[in-house]
């Protein structure tokens, strides 16, 4: 016979686990957890939307499927080094955008932060990702507008100089 306290503790633990799962699933950013072999352990609803991949098709598979092929080796190396540091959190990419790979084959820019934790003696790495495609498009459009304005200013300057010389 189990004690009432153990049953209560088990019920509270189950409720806490369900609350945590609800929070993770409702997060606006993608949350992916991998084990030390880089196998996907958790793939939330936002990750499904961003990567166009169902969680059922991601869980247990290698994280590489979400990384462009040309970047996979460097990414694996980075994760392995990070896992060995003992550091608990880190932003990834710094000033450069990282790139993800959707199930459709489309590559896209993203921001990421990573954390590590031990659970049941296993090392788990959790990455929180944000699709920055729209921001990157806006930045590119702004740079193009600035380039055109500079060209227009240079052309206007040339016309003024030409008119000034003609007046002499």
Backbone as JSON, one array per atom type, in Angstrom:
{
  "sequence": "XXXXXXXXXXXXXXXXXXXXXXXXXXXXXXXXXXXXXXXXXXXXXXXXXXXXXXXXXXXXXXXXXXXXXXXXXXXXXXXXXXXXXXXXXXXXXXXXXXXXXXXXXXXXXXXXXXXXXXXXXXXXXXXXXXXXXXXXXXXXXXXXXXXXXXXXXXXXXXXXXXXXXXXX",
  "N": [[0.84, -1.18, 0.0], [0.57, 2.21, -0.89], [1.73, 5.3, 0.47], [-0.37, 8.09, 1.43], [0.96, 10.52, 1.12], [2.93, 10.0, -0.82], [1.32, 9.44, -3.02], [0.1, 11.94, -3.34], [2.39, 13.51, -3.87], [3.19, 12.31, -6.29], [0.97, 12.94, -7.9], [1.12, 15.73, -7.86], [3.6, 16.06, -9.11], [3.01, 15.04, -11.63], [1.06, 16.91, -12.44], [2.65, 19.23, -12.45], [4.44, 18.54, -14.49], [2.68, 18.46, -16.67], [1.87, 21.15, -16.73], [4.31, 22.4, -17.34], [4.8, 21.28, -19.87], [2.62, 22.38, -21.24], [3.33, 25.1, -21.18], [5.71, 25.08, -22.68], [4.72, 24.15, -25.13], [3.05, 26.24, -25.85], [4.72, 28.34, -26.3], [5.98, 31.1, -28.19], [8.32, 31.03, -29.61], [10.43, 28.65, -31.26], [11.23, 25.63, -29.65], [13.63, 23.3, -29.12], [14.89, 20.31, -27.95], [17.78, 18.36, -27.62], [19.59, 15.26, -27.24], [22.81, 14.01, -26.04], [23.73, 12.79, -28.33], [22.73, 14.28, -30.31], [20.13, 13.8, -31.02], [16.73, 14.5, -31.51], [14.71, 15.31, -28.81], [12.65, 16.84, -27.83], [10.22, 18.84, -29.38], [8.62, 21.58, -30.01], [5.35, 23.15, -30.65], [5.76, 25.6, -32.0], [8.2, 25.09, -33.23], [7.36, 23.18, -35.02], [5.83, 24.79, -36.75], [7.76, 26.63, -37.7], [9.75, 25.02, -38.9], [8.23, 23.5, -40.58], [7.49, 20.86, -40.03], [6.21, 17.99, -38.49], [6.12, 17.26, -35.0], [6.12, 14.55, -34.39], [7.51, 13.54, -36.55], [10.0, 14.5, -36.1], [10.99, 13.89, -33.53], [13.37, 11.82, -32.03], [14.91, 11.75, -34.28], [17.84, 12.89, -36.07], [19.24, 16.07, -35.36], [20.45, 17.31, -37.47], [18.79, 17.35, -39.73], [17.54, 19.77, -39.76], [19.34, 21.67, -40.38], [21.2, 23.43, -42.79], [23.01, 21.59, -45.25], [25.69, 22.37, -45.83], [26.47, 23.56, -43.48], [26.4, 21.74, -41.45], [28.57, 20.18, -40.34], [30.15, 22.12, -39.0], [28.24, 23.03, -37.2], [27.69, 20.73, -35.64], [30.2, 20.4, -34.46], [30.34, 22.78, -33.0], [28.19, 22.39, -31.16], [29.15, 20.16, -29.77], [31.49, 21.18, -28.59], [30.32, 23.19, -27.0], [28.72, 21.64, -25.27], [30.69, 20.43, -23.8], [31.79, 22.49, -22.31], [30.57, 23.18, -19.9], [29.28, 25.47, -19.5], [26.16, 27.08, -18.99], [24.25, 28.57, -20.46], [23.93, 30.27, -23.62], [24.05, 32.71, -26.21], [23.6, 32.16, -29.64], [25.39, 32.59, -32.68], [25.92, 35.35, -32.55], [26.66, 38.38, -34.08], [26.04, 37.47, -36.55], [23.53, 35.96, -38.52], [22.1, 32.8, -37.94], [21.36, 29.8, -39.79], [18.53, 27.95, -40.69], [16.85, 24.95, -41.82], [14.01, 24.27, -43.53], [11.49, 21.68, -43.73], [10.62, 21.71, -46.31], [12.84, 22.27, -47.75], [13.64, 24.85, -47.92], [15.89, 27.35, -47.0], [16.45, 29.42, -44.17], [16.91, 32.44, -42.18], [17.78, 32.65, -38.7], [17.61, 33.37, -35.15], [19.23, 32.28, -32.19], [19.37, 30.77, -28.95], [21.05, 28.82, -26.55], [20.89, 26.24, -24.11], [22.05, 24.12, -21.47], [21.44, 21.12, -19.67], [21.3, 18.62, -17.12], [19.57, 15.6, -16.93], [18.3, 12.88, -15.36], [20.84, 11.8, -15.44], [21.6, 12.25, -18.03], [22.88, 14.37, -20.56], [21.3, 17.17, -21.77], [20.59, 19.36, -24.41], [19.1, 22.38, -25.03], [17.62, 24.39, -27.4], [16.45, 27.58, -28.2], [14.7, 29.06, -30.69], [14.25, 31.64, -33.12], [12.57, 32.64, -35.94], [13.83, 34.84, -38.23], [13.22, 35.78, -40.71], [11.45, 37.77, -41.79], [12.48, 40.09, -40.6], [15.04, 40.07, -41.71], [14.4, 40.44, -44.41], [13.28, 43.01, -44.3], [15.51, 44.47, -43.43], [17.2, 44.11, -45.61], [15.7, 45.42, -47.59], [15.77, 48.02, -46.56], [18.52, 48.55, -46.73], [18.79, 48.49, -49.52], [17.19, 50.67, -50.24], [18.65, 52.72, -49.01], [20.99, 52.53, -50.53], [20.02, 53.31, -53.05], [19.21, 55.94, -52.45], [21.7, 57.07, -51.88], [22.9, 56.85, -54.41], [21.19, 58.56, -55.83], [21.67, 60.98, -54.5], [24.38, 61.28, -55.16], [24.15, 61.55, -57.96], [22.65, 63.94, -58.08], [24.48, 65.66, -56.95], [26.5, 65.58, -58.88], [25.14, 66.79, -61.03], [24.73, 69.37, -60.0], [27.4, 70.21, -59.75], [28.14, 70.15, -62.39], [26.45, 72.14, -63.42], [27.41, 74.32, -62.0], [29.99, 74.54, -63.03], [29.36, 75.05, -65.69], [28.27, 77.6, -65.49], [30.38, 79.22, -65.13]],
  "CA": [[0.0, 0.0, 0.0], [1.36, 3.43, -0.96], [1.31, 6.3, 1.44], [-1.1, 9.22, 0.82], [1.91, 11.57, 0.74], [3.56, 9.61, -2.09], [0.32, 9.62, -4.06], [-0.03, 13.38, -3.53], [3.61, 13.95, -4.55], [3.13, 11.83, -7.68], [-0.05, 13.71, -8.57], [1.67, 17.09, -8.06], [4.65, 15.96, -10.12], [2.34, 14.89, -12.93], [0.45, 18.21, -12.76], [3.75, 20.14, -12.79], [4.94, 18.15, -15.81], [1.69, 18.9, -17.65], [1.96, 22.61, -16.81], [5.54, 22.72, -18.07], [4.57, 20.91, -21.27], [1.72, 23.4, -21.78], [4.11, 26.33, -21.37], [6.63, 24.85, -23.8], [3.94, 24.03, -26.37], [2.42, 27.52, -26.2], [5.75, 29.35, -26.53], [5.98, 31.66, -29.54], [9.58, 30.64, -30.24], [10.67, 27.21, -31.38], [12.05, 25.04, -28.59], [14.06, 21.96, -29.5], [15.86, 19.71, -27.04], [18.48, 17.19, -28.16], [20.46, 14.57, -26.29], [24.24, 14.14, -26.35], [23.97, 12.27, -29.69], [22.06, 15.26, -31.17], [18.82, 13.27, -31.39], [15.67, 15.39, -31.02], [13.93, 14.77, -27.69], [11.48, 17.71, -27.67], [10.02, 19.67, -30.58], [7.34, 22.2, -29.67], [4.45, 23.55, -31.74], [6.4, 26.67, -32.79], [9.21, 24.43, -34.07], [6.6, 22.57, -36.13], [5.47, 25.86, -37.68], [8.95, 27.23, -38.31], [10.47, 24.04, -39.73], [7.25, 22.8, -41.42], [7.71, 19.45, -39.72], [5.48, 17.56, -37.31], [6.97, 16.77, -33.9], [6.21, 13.09, -34.53], [8.51, 13.25, -37.57], [11.29, 15.04, -35.66], [11.43, 13.23, -32.3], [14.2, 10.64, -32.25], [15.73, 11.92, -35.47], [19.02, 13.73, -35.9], [19.03, 17.51, -35.5], [21.0, 17.73, -38.76], [17.77, 17.55, -40.77], [17.08, 21.15, -39.69], [20.52, 22.51, -40.62], [21.67, 23.29, -44.18], [24.09, 20.61, -45.33], [27.02, 22.99, -45.81], [26.75, 24.06, -42.13], [26.21, 20.67, -40.47], [29.8, 19.79, -39.64], [30.5, 23.2, -38.08], [27.22, 23.06, -36.15], [27.95, 19.59, -34.74], [31.41, 20.73, -33.72], [29.98, 23.83, -32.04], [27.39, 21.78, -30.1], [30.01, 19.28, -28.98], [32.33, 22.06, -27.76], [29.46, 23.83, -26.01], [28.32, 20.63, -24.28], [31.85, 20.12, -22.96], [32.27, 23.65, -21.56], [29.97, 23.33, -18.58], [28.5, 26.7, -19.55], [24.75, 26.68, -18.97], [23.47, 29.25, -21.49], [24.72, 31.06, -24.56], [23.42, 33.12, -27.47], [24.32, 31.57, -30.77], [25.44, 33.38, -33.89], [26.45, 36.7, -32.35], [26.16, 39.36, -35.04], [25.66, 36.82, -37.8], [22.34, 35.12, -38.41], [22.24, 31.37, -38.18], [20.44, 29.38, -40.84], [17.8, 26.71, -40.51], [16.38, 24.31, -43.04], [12.65, 23.79, -43.4], [11.25, 20.37, -44.36], [10.41, 21.98, -47.73], [14.14, 22.52, -48.37], [13.93, 26.28, -47.87], [16.8, 27.81, -45.96], [15.96, 30.67, -43.6], [17.74, 32.96, -41.09], [17.18, 32.58, -37.37], [18.39, 33.68, -33.95], [19.13, 31.13, -31.29], [20.1, 30.7, -27.69], [21.15, 27.41, -26.19], [21.16, 25.96, -22.69], [22.33, 22.71, -21.2], [20.98, 20.64, -18.36], [21.37, 17.17, -16.94], [18.32, 15.01, -16.47], [18.45, 11.43, -15.3], [22.22, 11.45, -15.79], [21.83, 12.53, -19.44], [23.06, 15.77, -20.94], [20.31, 17.66, -22.73], [20.82, 20.7, -24.94], [17.84, 22.97, -25.49], [17.82, 25.6, -28.18], [15.26, 28.39, -28.45], [14.94, 29.63, -32.01], [13.29, 32.63, -33.63], [12.66, 32.87, -37.38], [14.01, 36.28, -38.46], [13.08, 36.0, -42.15], [10.84, 39.08, -42.07], [13.45, 41.12, -40.2], [16.12, 40.07, -42.7], [13.85, 41.07, -45.63], [13.15, 44.45, -44.02], [16.88, 45.01, -43.39], [17.68, 44.11, -46.99], [14.97, 46.49, -48.28], [16.31, 49.28, -46.05], [19.85, 48.73, -47.33], [18.59, 48.81, -50.94], [16.69, 52.05, -50.26], [19.79, 53.6, -48.69], [21.89, 52.51, -51.68], [19.39, 54.14, -54.09], [19.3, 57.33, -52.01], [23.09, 57.49, -52.05], [23.1, 57.04, -55.85], [20.45, 59.76, -56.2], [22.42, 62.11, -53.96], [25.59, 61.42, -55.97], [23.74, 62.09, -59.26], [22.28, 65.34, -57.88], [25.74, 66.38, -56.71], [27.16, 65.7, -60.18], [24.39, 67.78, -61.81], [25.05, 70.69, -59.43], [28.78, 70.54, -60.11], [28.14, 70.43, -63.83], [25.81, 73.45, -63.6], [28.33, 75.33, -61.46], [31.1, 74.7, -64.01], [28.79, 75.67, -66.9], [28.01, 79.01, -65.21], [31.66, 79.97, -65.09]],
  "C": [[0.89, 1.25, 0.0], [0.81, 4.45, 0.02], [0.57, 7.44, 0.73], [-0.16, 10.33, 0.37], [2.59, 11.26, -0.59], [2.59, 9.78, -3.24], [0.14, 11.1, -4.38], [1.18, 13.92, -4.27], [3.61, 13.54, -6.01], [2.12, 12.63, -8.48], [0.45, 15.13, -8.86], [2.76, 17.08, -9.11], [4.04, 15.84, -11.51], [1.69, 16.2, -13.36], [1.52, 19.22, -13.16], [4.3, 19.83, -14.18], [3.97, 18.6, -16.91], [1.7, 20.42, -17.83], [3.17, 23.02, -17.63], [5.37, 22.41, -19.56], [3.65, 21.94, -21.94], [2.44, 24.7, -22.07], [5.01, 26.19, -22.59], [5.86, 24.82, -25.12], [3.34, 25.36, -26.79], [3.44, 28.62, -26.48], [5.72, 29.82, -27.99], [7.24, 31.29, -30.31], [9.7, 29.13, -30.28], [11.56, 26.76, -30.23], [12.34, 23.61, -29.01], [15.09, 21.5, -28.48], [16.45, 18.48, -27.72], [19.31, 16.54, -27.06], [21.91, 14.7, -26.74], [24.6, 13.59, -27.73], [23.3, 13.15, -30.75], [20.76, 14.71, -31.75], [17.75, 14.15, -30.74], [14.83, 14.68, -29.97], [12.62, 15.55, -27.5], [11.43, 18.64, -28.87], [8.66, 20.31, -30.41], [6.55, 22.63, -30.9], [5.05, 24.65, -32.61], [7.49, 26.09, -33.69], [8.52, 23.76, -35.26], [6.28, 23.62, -37.19], [6.69, 26.41, -38.42], [9.62, 26.27, -39.29], [9.54, 23.26, -40.67], [7.37, 21.28, -41.27], [6.94, 19.09, -38.46], [6.47, 17.05, -36.25], [7.16, 15.26, -34.02], [7.26, 12.68, -35.56], [9.91, 13.73, -37.18], [11.85, 14.28, -34.46], [12.19, 11.94, -32.64], [15.11, 10.72, -33.45], [16.89, 12.87, -35.16], [18.68, 15.2, -36.16], [19.51, 18.02, -36.86], [19.95, 18.0, -39.81], [17.26, 18.99, -40.81], [18.2, 22.16, -39.94], [20.96, 22.33, -42.07], [22.93, 22.42, -44.23], [25.48, 21.23, -45.2], [27.44, 23.44, -44.41], [26.75, 22.95, -41.08], [27.46, 20.33, -39.67], [30.19, 20.85, -38.61], [29.51, 23.25, -36.92], [27.44, 21.93, -35.15], [29.16, 19.87, -33.85], [31.12, 21.76, -32.64], [29.19, 23.23, -30.87], [28.24, 20.91, -29.19], [30.91, 20.1, -28.06], [31.5, 22.71, -26.66], [29.08, 22.85, -24.9], [29.47, 20.33, -23.31], [32.28, 21.28, -22.06], [31.75, 23.72, -20.14], [29.18, 24.62, -18.48], [27.03, 26.32, -19.64], [23.9, 27.36, -20.03], [24.39, 30.05, -22.4], [23.83, 31.47, -25.73], [24.25, 32.52, -28.57], [24.31, 32.53, -31.93], [26.03, 34.76, -33.73], [25.82, 37.67, -33.32], [25.72, 38.74, -36.36], [24.44, 35.93, -37.56], [22.73, 33.67, -38.65], [21.24, 31.0, -39.27], [19.84, 28.03, -40.49], [17.36, 26.17, -41.85], [14.98, 23.76, -42.79], [12.52, 22.42, -44.09], [11.05, 20.52, -45.86], [11.72, 22.19, -48.48], [14.54, 23.98, -48.36], [14.85, 26.6, -46.7], [16.29, 29.15, -45.46], [16.84, 31.11, -42.44], [17.01, 32.84, -39.75], [18.17, 33.03, -36.31], [18.22, 32.5, -33.01], [19.87, 31.39, -30.0], [20.03, 29.24, -27.26], [21.41, 27.29, -24.69], [21.4, 24.47, -22.54], [21.84, 22.37, -19.82], [21.2, 19.13, -18.32], [20.04, 16.7, -16.39], [18.47, 13.5, -16.51], [19.84, 10.98, -15.72], [22.56, 11.73, -17.26], [21.99, 14.02, -19.66], [22.03, 16.11, -22.0], [20.66, 19.08, -23.13], [19.49, 21.2, -25.48], [18.15, 24.27, -26.2], [16.46, 26.27, -28.38], [15.56, 29.21, -29.7], [13.85, 30.62, -32.4], [13.58, 32.83, -35.12], [12.76, 34.39, -37.59], [13.93, 36.61, -39.95], [12.53, 37.38, -42.46], [11.78, 40.22, -41.71], [14.57, 41.23, -41.23], [15.65, 40.72, -44.0], [13.76, 42.58, -45.44], [14.53, 45.11, -44.02], [17.44, 45.13, -44.8], [17.01, 45.24, -47.78], [15.49, 47.86, -47.85], [17.68, 49.56, -46.66], [19.73, 49.1, -48.81], [18.09, 50.25, -51.08], [17.83, 53.02, -49.99], [20.77, 53.67, -49.86], [21.34, 53.42, -52.79], [19.44, 55.62, -53.73], [20.71, 57.87, -52.18], [23.38, 57.77, -53.52], [22.4, 58.32, -56.33], [21.19, 61.01, -55.72], [23.68, 62.36, -54.81], [25.26, 62.0, -57.34], [23.38, 63.57, -59.14], [23.54, 66.19, -57.67], [26.47, 66.61, -58.03], [26.48, 66.76, -61.04], [24.71, 69.19, -61.3], [26.46, 71.13, -59.81], [28.86, 70.92, -61.58], [27.54, 71.8, -64.1], [26.72, 74.56, -63.1], [29.45, 75.6, -62.43], [30.59, 75.41, -65.26], [28.56, 77.17, -66.71], [29.28, 79.84, -65.26], [32.11, 80.37, -66.44]]
}
